Coordinates of C-alpha atoms in Angstrom, one line a residue:
X1 CA 212.0 199.9 140.4
X2 CA 213.8 196.6 139.6
X3 CA 212.6 193.0 140.0
X4 CA 214.3 192.6 143.3
X5 CA 212.4 195.4 145.0
X6 CA 209.1 195.2 143.0
X7 CA 206.2 193.6 144.9
X8 CA 203.4 191.8 143.0
X9 CA 200.1 192.8 144.7
X10 CA 197.8 190.0 145.9
X11 CA 194.4 190.9 144.4
X12 CA 193.1 187.5 143.3
X13 CA 193.7 184.0 144.8
X14 CA 192.7 180.4 144.1
X15 CA 192.4 178.3 147.2
X16 CA 191.9 174.5 147.1
X17 CA 193.2 172.4 150.0
X18 CA 192.6 169.0 151.6
X19 CA 194.2 169.9 154.9
X20 CA 192.0 172.6 156.3
X21 CA 194.4 173.5 159.2
X22 CA 195.0 177.3 159.4
X23 CA 192.2 178.2 157.0
X24 CA 190.6 180.5 159.5
X25 CA 193.8 182.5 159.8
X26 CA 194.2 182.6 156.0
X27 CA 190.5 183.6 155.5
X28 CA 190.8 186.5 157.9
X29 CA 194.0 187.8 156.1
X30 CA 192.4 187.5 152.7
X31 CA 189.2 189.1 153.8
X32 CA 190.9 192.0 155.5
X33 CA 192.9 192.8 152.4
X34 CA 189.9 192.5 150.0
X35 CA 191.4 189.7 148.0
X36 CA 189.0 188.1 145.5
X37 CA 189.0 184.4 146.2
X38 CA 188.1 181.5 143.9
X39 CA 187.7 178.1 145.7
X40 CA 186.5 174.5 145.4
X41 CA 184.1 172.2 147.1
X42 CA 184.7 171.7 150.8
X43 CA 187.5 174.4 150.9
X44 CA 184.9 177.0 149.7
X45 CA 182.5 175.8 152.3
X46 CA 185.1 176.1 155.1
X47 CA 186.2 179.6 153.9
X48 CA 182.6 180.7 153.8
X49 CA 182.1 179.3 157.3
X50 CA 185.0 181.6 158.4
X51 CA 183.1 184.6 156.9
X52 CA 185.0 184.9 153.6
X53 CA 183.1 185.5 150.4
X54 CA 184.3 183.2 147.6
X55 CA 183.5 182.4 144.0
X56 CA 183.0 178.7 143.4
X57 CA 185.2 177.2 140.7
X58 CA 182.2 176.0 138.8
X59 CA 180.9 179.6 138.6
X60 CA 184.3 180.5 137.1
X61 CA 184.5 177.6 134.6
X62 CA 180.8 177.4 133.8
X63 CA 181.2 173.7 134.2
X64 CA 180.2 171.6 137.3
X65 CA 182.5 169.2 139.0
X66 CA 182.2 165.7 137.6
X67 CA 183.5 162.2 138.1
X68 CA 183.2 162.4 141.9
X69 CA 185.4 165.5 141.9
X70 CA 188.1 164.0 139.7
X71 CA 187.6 166.9 137.3
X72 CA 187.0 170.4 138.7
X73 CA 190.0 172.6 138.2
X74 CA 191.3 171.1 134.9
X75 CA 189.9 174.0 132.8
X76 CA 191.5 176.9 130.7
X77 CA 189.8 179.5 133.0
X78 CA 191.9 178.1 135.8
X79 CA 195.1 177.1 134.2
X80 CA 195.3 180.1 131.9
X81 CA 195.0 182.3 134.9
X82 CA 197.9 180.4 136.5
X83 CA 200.2 180.1 133.5
X84 CA 199.9 183.5 131.9
X85 CA 203.3 185.3 132.0
X86 CA 202.2 188.9 132.5
X87 CA 205.7 190.1 131.4
X88 CA 204.6 189.1 127.9
X89 CA 202.1 191.5 126.3
X90 CA 200.7 188.7 124.0
X91 CA 199.8 186.6 127.1
X92 CA 198.0 189.6 128.6
X93 CA 196.2 190.2 125.4
X94 CA 195.1 186.6 125.0
X95 CA 193.7 186.6 128.6
X96 CA 191.8 189.8 127.9
X97 CA 190.4 188.4 124.6
X98 CA 189.2 185.3 126.4
X99 CA 187.8 187.2 129.3
X100 CA 190.1 185.4 131.8
X101 CA 191.5 187.1 134.9
X102 CA 195.0 186.1 136.2
X103 CA 195.7 184.9 139.7
X104 CA 198.3 186.4 142.0
X105 CA 198.2 183.6 144.5
X106 CA 197.6 179.9 144.5
X107 CA 197.1 178.0 147.8
X108 CA 196.9 174.2 147.3
X109 CA 197.8 171.2 149.4
X110 CA 197.3 167.7 148.2
X111 CA 195.3 164.6 148.9
X112 CA 197.2 162.7 151.7
X113 CA 198.5 159.8 149.6
X114 CA 201.5 159.1 151.8
X115 CA 199.4 158.9 154.9
X116 CA 196.8 156.7 153.2
X117 CA 199.3 154.1 152.1
X118 CA 201.0 154.1 155.5
X119 CA 198.1 152.1 156.7
X120 CA 199.1 148.4 156.0
X121 CA 195.4 147.6 155.6
X122 CA 194.7 150.3 153.0
X123 CA 192.2 149.4 150.3
X124 CA 193.7 149.7 146.8
X125 CA 190.7 151.7 145.5
X126 CA 191.1 154.2 148.3
X127 CA 194.8 154.6 147.6
X128 CA 194.0 155.2 143.9
X129 CA 191.4 157.9 144.8
X130 CA 194.0 159.6 147.0
X131 CA 196.3 160.2 144.0
X132 CA 195.8 163.9 143.4
X133 CA 195.7 165.0 139.8
X134 CA 194.3 168.6 139.8
X135 CA 196.4 169.7 142.8
X136 CA 199.8 168.8 141.4
X137 CA 198.8 170.3 138.0
X138 CA 197.9 173.6 139.6
X139 CA 201.0 173.6 141.8
X140 CA 203.3 173.0 138.9
X141 CA 201.6 175.6 136.7
X142 CA 201.9 178.3 139.4
X143 CA 205.5 177.3 140.3
X144 CA 206.5 177.4 136.7
X145 CA 205.0 180.9 136.4
X146 CA 206.6 182.2 139.6
X147 CA 207.4 185.5 137.8
X148 CA 203.7 186.4 137.9
X149 CA 202.2 184.7 141.0
X150 CA 203.0 183.1 144.3
X151 CA 202.3 179.5 145.2
X152 CA 201.7 178.1 148.7
X153 CA 201.7 174.3 149.2
X154 CA 202.1 174.1 153.0
X155 CA 199.8 175.5 155.7
X156 CA 202.9 176.4 157.6
X157 CA 203.5 179.2 155.1
X158 CA 200.1 181.0 155.6
X159 CA 202.0 183.5 157.7
X160 CA 203.9 184.5 154.6
X161 CA 200.7 185.5 152.9
X162 CA 199.8 187.8 155.8
X163 CA 203.2 189.4 155.7
X164 CA 203.0 189.9 151.9
X165 CA 199.6 191.4 152.2
X166 CA 200.8 193.9 154.8
X167 CA 203.9 194.7 152.7
X168 CA 202.0 195.3 149.4
X169 CA 202.7 191.9 147.7
X170 CA 205.3 189.3 147.1
X171 CA 208.8 189.8 145.8
X172 CA 210.4 187.8 143.0
X173 CA 212.8 186.2 145.4
X174 CA 209.9 185.1 147.7
X175 CA 208.0 183.7 144.8
X176 CA 211.0 181.8 143.5
X177 CA 211.6 180.2 146.9
X178 CA 207.9 179.2 147.2
X179 CA 208.1 177.7 143.6
X180 CA 211.1 175.6 144.6
X181 CA 209.1 174.3 147.6
X182 CA 206.1 173.5 145.4
X183 CA 208.2 171.6 142.9
X184 CA 209.9 169.7 145.7
X185 CA 206.5 168.8 147.1
X186 CA 205.1 167.5 143.8
X187 CA 208.4 165.6 143.2
X188 CA 208.1 163.9 146.6
X189 CA 204.4 163.2 146.0
X190 CA 205.0 161.5 142.6
X191 CA 207.9 159.5 144.1
X192 CA 205.5 158.1 146.8
X193 CA 203.0 157.2 144.1
X194 CA 205.6 155.6 141.9
X195 CA 207.0 153.7 144.8
X196 CA 203.6 152.4 145.8
X197 CA 202.8 151.2 142.3
X198 CA 206.2 149.4 142.2
X199 CA 205.7 147.8 145.6
X200 CA 202.2 146.6 144.8
X201 CA 203.2 145.3 141.4
X202 CA 205.3 142.4 142.5
X203 CA 203.6 139.3 141.1
X204 CA 204.4 136.2 139.0
X205 CA 203.3 137.9 135.8
X206 CA 205.7 140.8 136.3
X207 CA 208.5 138.4 137.0
X208 CA 207.6 136.2 134.0
X209 CA 207.9 139.3 131.8
X210 CA 211.5 139.8 133.0
X211 CA 210.6 143.0 134.9
X212 CA 211.9 143.9 138.3
X213 CA 209.6 146.2 140.2
X214 CA 211.9 146.2 143.2
X215 CA 214.6 147.9 141.1
X216 CA 212.8 149.8 138.3
X217 CA 214.5 151.5 135.4
X218 CA 214.4 154.8 137.1
X219 CA 214.2 155.7 140.8
X220 CA 213.4 158.8 142.8
X221 CA 214.2 159.3 146.4
X222 CA 212.3 161.8 148.5
X223 CA 212.6 163.1 152.0
X224 CA 211.5 165.9 154.2
X225 CA 214.0 168.1 156.1
X226 CA 213.8 167.0 159.7
X227 CA 216.9 168.7 161.1
X228 CA 219.7 171.0 160.1
X229 CA 222.8 169.5 161.8
X230 CA 225.6 171.5 163.4
X231 CA 228.0 169.6 161.1
X232 CA 228.6 166.2 159.5
X233 CA 231.1 163.6 160.5
X234 CA 233.6 166.4 161.0
X235 CA 233.2 170.0 161.9
X236 CA 234.2 171.2 158.4
X237 CA 231.4 169.3 156.7
X238 CA 227.8 170.7 156.5
X239 CA 225.0 168.2 157.0
X240 CA 221.3 167.8 157.4
X241 CA 218.8 165.0 158.2
X242 CA 216.0 164.2 155.8
X243 CA 213.3 161.8 156.8
X244 CA 211.0 159.5 154.8
X245 CA 207.3 160.3 154.3
X246 CA 205.3 159.0 155.9
X247 CA 207.9 159.1 158.6
X248 CA 209.1 156.0 160.4
X249 CA 212.2 155.0 162.4
X250 CA 214.4 157.9 163.4
X251 CA 212.4 160.3 161.2
X252 CA 209.4 159.6 163.4
X253 CA 211.3 159.6 166.7
X254 CA 210.4 162.0 169.5
X255 CA 213.3 163.6 171.4
X256 CA 212.3 163.9 175.0
X257 CA 215.5 165.4 176.4
X258 CA 219.1 166.3 175.7
X259 CA 221.2 168.2 173.3
X260 CA 220.6 168.4 169.6
X261 CA 221.3 165.2 167.8
X262 CA 224.5 165.1 165.7
X263 CA 225.2 163.4 162.4
X264 CA 227.3 160.7 164.1
X265 CA 224.6 160.3 166.8
X266 CA 222.1 159.5 164.1
X267 CA 224.4 157.0 162.4
X268 CA 224.9 155.2 165.8
X269 CA 221.2 155.4 166.6
X270 CA 220.4 153.8 163.3
X271 CA 222.8 151.0 164.0
X272 CA 221.5 150.2 167.5
X273 CA 217.9 150.5 166.4
X274 CA 218.4 147.8 163.7
X275 CA 219.9 145.4 166.2
X276 CA 217.3 146.0 169.0
X277 CA 214.5 145.6 166.5
X278 CA 215.6 142.0 165.9
X279 CA 215.0 141.2 169.6
X280 CA 211.9 143.2 170.4
X281 CA 210.2 140.0 171.8
X282 CA 212.2 140.1 175.0
X283 CA 214.2 142.4 177.4
X284 CA 217.2 143.2 175.3
X285 CA 219.9 145.9 175.4
X286 CA 222.5 146.8 172.8
X287 CA 225.3 149.4 173.1
X288 CA 226.9 150.8 170.0
X289 CA 230.0 152.8 169.5
X290 CA 231.0 154.2 166.0
X291 CA 228.1 152.1 164.5
X292 CA 229.6 148.8 165.9
X293 CA 227.9 146.9 168.8
X294 CA 230.3 146.7 171.7
X295 CA 227.8 145.1 174.1
X296 CA 224.5 143.3 173.8
X297 CA 222.5 141.0 176.1
X298 CA 219.1 139.6 176.9
X299 CA 217.8 138.9 180.4
X300 CA 214.7 138.5 182.4
X301 CA 214.6 142.2 183.2
X302 CA 215.8 145.3 181.3
X303 CA 218.0 146.3 184.1
X304 CA 219.9 143.0 184.1
X305 CA 220.1 143.1 180.3
X306 CA 221.7 146.5 180.5
X307 CA 224.2 145.4 183.1
X308 CA 225.2 142.4 181.1
X309 CA 225.5 144.4 177.9
X310 CA 227.7 147.0 179.7
X311 CA 230.0 144.2 180.9
X312 CA 230.7 143.2 177.3
X313 CA 233.1 146.1 176.9
X314 CA 232.7 148.9 179.5
X315 CA 235.6 150.9 178.1
X316 CA 234.1 151.1 174.6
X317 CA 230.7 151.8 176.0
X318 CA 231.9 155.2 177.3
X319 CA 230.2 157.8 175.0
X320 CA 228.1 155.1 173.3
X321 CA 224.5 154.9 172.2
X322 CA 222.2 152.6 174.1
X323 CA 219.2 150.8 172.5
X324 CA 216.4 149.2 174.6
X325 CA 213.7 146.8 173.5
X326 CA 211.4 147.8 176.4
X327 CA 210.3 151.1 177.9
X328 CA 213.1 152.6 180.1
X329 CA 212.4 152.1 183.8
X330 CA 213.9 153.9 186.7
X331 CA 216.2 151.0 187.8
X332 CA 217.7 150.7 184.3
X333 CA 217.9 154.5 184.0
X334 CA 219.9 154.6 187.3
X335 CA 222.5 152.3 185.9
X336 CA 222.7 154.2 182.6
X337 CA 223.3 157.4 184.6
X338 CA 226.5 155.9 186.0
X339 CA 228.4 156.1 182.7
X340 CA 228.7 158.8 180.1
X341 CA 226.2 158.0 177.3
X342 CA 225.4 160.0 174.2
X343 CA 221.9 158.7 173.3
X344 CA 219.3 156.3 174.8
X345 CA 216.7 154.9 172.4
X346 CA 213.6 153.1 173.7
X347 CA 210.0 152.5 172.6
X348 CA 208.9 154.5 175.6
X349 CA 210.2 156.2 178.8
X350 CA 208.6 155.8 182.2
X351 CA 208.1 159.0 184.2
X352 CA 210.3 157.8 187.0
X353 CA 213.1 157.0 184.5
X354 CA 212.9 160.6 183.1
X355 CA 213.2 161.9 186.6
X356 CA 216.3 159.9 187.2
X357 CA 217.9 161.2 184.0
X358 CA 216.8 164.8 184.5
X359 CA 220.2 165.6 186.0
X360 CA 221.8 164.6 182.7
X361 CA 220.8 167.6 180.5
X362 CA 223.1 166.6 177.6
X363 CA 221.9 163.0 177.4
X364 CA 219.6 162.6 174.3
X365 CA 216.5 160.5 174.9
X366 CA 214.8 159.3 171.8
X367 CA 211.4 157.5 171.8
X368 CA 211.2 155.3 168.7
X369 CA 208.8 152.7 167.4
X370 CA 210.9 149.6 166.8
X371 CA 208.6 148.4 164.0
X372 CA 209.8 148.7 160.4
X373 CA 207.6 148.8 157.3
X374 CA 207.8 146.0 154.7
X375 CA 209.7 146.5 151.5
X376 CA 212.3 148.9 152.9
X377 CA 215.3 149.5 150.6
X378 CA 218.6 150.9 151.7
X379 CA 220.5 153.5 149.6
X380 CA 224.1 154.5 149.8
X381 CA 225.9 157.0 147.7
X382 CA 229.0 156.2 145.6
X383 CA 230.8 158.5 143.2
X384 CA 228.4 159.4 140.5
X385 CA 225.5 157.2 141.7
X386 CA 223.6 155.2 144.3
X387 CA 223.7 151.7 145.5
X388 CA 220.2 150.3 146.3
X389 CA 219.5 147.0 148.1
X390 CA 216.8 145.3 150.1
X391 CA 217.2 145.6 153.8
X392 CA 218.9 142.6 155.5
X393 CA 216.1 142.3 158.1
X394 CA 214.8 138.7 158.1
X395 CA 215.8 136.9 161.3
X396 CA 217.6 133.6 160.9
X397 CA 216.3 130.4 162.4
X398 CA 218.9 128.3 164.1
X399 CA 216.7 125.2 163.5
X400 CA 217.7 125.5 159.8
X401 CA 221.4 125.4 160.5
X402 CA 223.5 122.4 159.5
X403 CA 225.8 121.0 162.2
X404 CA 229.0 119.8 160.5
X405 CA 231.2 119.2 163.6
X406 CA 231.1 118.5 167.3
X407 CA 228.4 117.3 169.8
X408 CA 224.9 118.6 170.0
X409 CA 224.5 121.8 172.0
X410 CA 222.2 122.4 175.0
X411 CA 219.5 125.0 174.7
X412 CA 221.4 127.7 176.5
X413 CA 224.5 127.4 174.4
X414 CA 222.5 127.3 171.2
X415 CA 220.8 130.6 172.4
X416 CA 224.2 132.1 172.9
X417 CA 225.3 131.0 169.5
X418 CA 222.1 132.6 168.0
X419 CA 222.9 135.8 169.8
X420 CA 226.5 135.9 168.5
X421 CA 225.3 135.2 165.0
X422 CA 222.6 137.9 165.2
X423 CA 225.0 140.6 166.5
X424 CA 227.7 139.6 163.9
X425 CA 225.3 140.8 161.2
X426 CA 225.4 144.3 162.7
X427 CA 229.2 144.6 163.0
X428 CA 231.4 145.9 160.3
X429 CA 232.9 143.1 158.3
X430 CA 235.0 141.1 158.8
X431 CA 233.1 140.4 162.0
X432 CA 233.6 138.0 164.8
X433 CA 231.3 138.1 167.8
X434 CA 231.7 136.0 171.0
X435 CA 228.8 135.4 173.4
X436 CA 228.4 133.7 176.7
X437 CA 225.6 133.4 179.3
X438 CA 223.2 135.5 177.2
X439 CA 225.6 138.4 176.6
X440 CA 228.2 139.5 174.1
X441 CA 231.7 139.2 175.6
X442 CA 234.0 140.1 172.6
X443 CA 233.7 141.8 169.2
X444 CA 236.3 141.9 166.4
X445 CA 235.1 144.4 163.8
X446 CA 236.1 145.8 160.5
X447 CA 239.4 144.0 159.9
X448 CA 240.8 143.2 156.5
X449 CA 241.5 139.6 157.5
X450 CA 239.1 137.4 159.4
X451 CA 241.8 135.9 161.7
X452 CA 242.7 139.5 162.8
X453 CA 239.0 140.0 163.8
X454 CA 239.3 136.7 165.8
X455 CA 242.3 137.9 167.7
X456 CA 240.6 141.2 168.5
X457 CA 237.4 139.5 169.7
X458 CA 239.4 137.1 171.9
X459 CA 241.5 139.9 173.3
X460 CA 238.3 141.9 174.1
X461 CA 236.8 138.9 175.8
X462 CA 239.9 138.3 177.9
X463 CA 239.2 135.4 180.3
X464 CA 235.6 135.2 179.2
X465 CA 236.4 133.6 175.9
X466 CA 236.8 130.1 177.4
X467 CA 233.4 128.5 177.3
X468 CA 232.0 131.1 174.9
X469 CA 230.6 130.7 171.4
X470 CA 231.4 132.6 168.2
X471 CA 229.5 134.0 165.2
X472 CA 231.3 134.9 162.0
X473 CA 229.5 137.0 159.4
X474 CA 231.1 135.1 156.6
X475 CA 232.9 131.8 156.0
X476 CA 236.4 131.1 157.2
X477 CA 238.7 131.1 154.1
X478 CA 241.4 129.3 156.1
X479 CA 241.4 127.1 159.2
X480 CA 243.6 129.6 161.1
X481 CA 240.6 131.6 162.4
X482 CA 238.9 128.4 163.7
X483 CA 242.2 127.2 165.3
X484 CA 242.6 130.6 167.1
X485 CA 239.0 130.4 168.4
X486 CA 239.5 126.8 169.6
X487 CA 242.8 127.8 171.3
X488 CA 240.9 130.5 173.2
X489 CA 238.4 127.9 174.5
X490 CA 235.4 128.6 172.2
X491 CA 232.9 125.8 172.4
X492 CA 230.9 126.4 169.2
X493 CA 231.1 128.4 166.0
X494 CA 228.4 129.5 163.5
X495 CA 229.3 130.7 160.0
X496 CA 227.7 130.6 156.6
X497 CA 230.0 128.0 155.0
X498 CA 230.6 128.1 151.3
X499 CA 234.4 128.3 151.1
X500 CA 236.4 126.0 148.9
X501 CA 238.3 125.2 152.1
X502 CA 235.2 124.4 154.2
X503 CA 236.5 120.9 154.8
X504 CA 239.7 122.3 156.4
X505 CA 237.8 124.6 158.7
X506 CA 235.4 121.8 159.7
X507 CA 238.3 119.4 160.3
X508 CA 240.0 122.0 162.5
X509 CA 236.8 122.4 164.6
X510 CA 236.2 118.6 164.8
X511 CA 239.9 118.0 165.9
X512 CA 239.5 120.6 168.6
X513 CA 236.2 119.3 169.8
X514 CA 234.4 122.5 168.8
X515 CA 230.8 122.3 167.5
X516 CA 230.4 124.0 164.1
X517 CA 227.3 125.0 162.3
X518 CA 226.7 126.2 158.7
X519 CA 224.0 128.9 158.5
X520 CA 224.0 129.0 154.7
X521 CA 223.5 132.7 154.9
X522 CA 226.1 135.6 155.0
X523 CA 225.6 138.9 156.8
X524 CA 228.3 141.3 155.6
X525 CA 228.0 144.9 156.7
X526 CA 230.4 147.0 154.7

């Protein structure tokens, strides 16, 4: 019998878990098969409560738990039983000489460190205590020794134990797959711990020593498989979605209806979510197509905000993704139902709204918390590496802008300028956004020259450009862009400033009677 067909019987198991879910099922399976079980503390008590006879780990080691449970399984009688490679006669002989019995199965899940630090009010002492030491040590030992025993790190896999018991044991391929999962779990766990230490270590002393905890010498990124996607950007590309732990944003979203999300759906959903999150304090709607906003507006009601956003570019909105700052109501849902839409994202969905959209079985409805945790970093892949940066998430305050040309603006016009500036930060650069009456009326996205983006935005706006305002994600390198906006009737422009030709752009605005503001902050989105 070769290694592929041979099954390793499950005669002796070590079980030590924080998450007690599913233990009753596991206890029944182990008891029914007559498996000898060694266990620890509260796990042992739970298993005994389910009628399973266990040997306490302190009986095995001859040494009581100490240091409030920090030391209980770190002992040769535990780790030798996990690490002995039974294919090697000398290992078997050493176990026999020491009177140590090997394990065939390890079941361990870890202290919930990720969930603990997800609480913004977490006490540092509690976070430290939730760093598991013995659990990862046992998981790594058993996973390393997968040739001799199986390791379970997820309650979702308890059914595999039942199946293996019924089949006479585990196969080598099964044990290898379980080992891979265990190593992935400990890697993700250690990544969370390392990230927490880095994020809590930002202080003046660290900076004075020339260290950068935001971007340490080494990084590790971890995620949990949330969804296998039909394909990537194109049908010939395989793809999957991995979410952060603890989950937030799209990884924590609940899909209430519609078809399976695609790779491109998720990219568009991320783009619209970032924009809507900036305006969560009022009724606001954004429509995104191919990761670029094509409509955005605020209003007194969500229904009016959606109608205004749709007017921005109803042609591009076809097949778009809609993001809402408020729970979707029936009136807004009725309007959305009138145009083909791929995804609707909102913090909640009213029952009446769900009923309105029930006739749209393909429309994906995602309930998402708009809040984002502090300290989020963004990663993008390049050939042979990763680019990592802090998220561009801080809202800009128009009160800090410097007016360099034109007359003062009334409150409503300044609000339009703030909207255009905000949306420009979510448009592929070079970006020009025109806004009027609380809504976006024209977007020029992703052009190699800024003046081309101006022409596209003005064309999209058509007659609505006259009297509108403009936001530019970066400075004007030449006055031509300003002159084109002025010729279209733009009343005010916001841009970062900082060009060696700022004076030329400012003079062009002043000559045309256009108000110009320097924001002193750029918002490229490459």
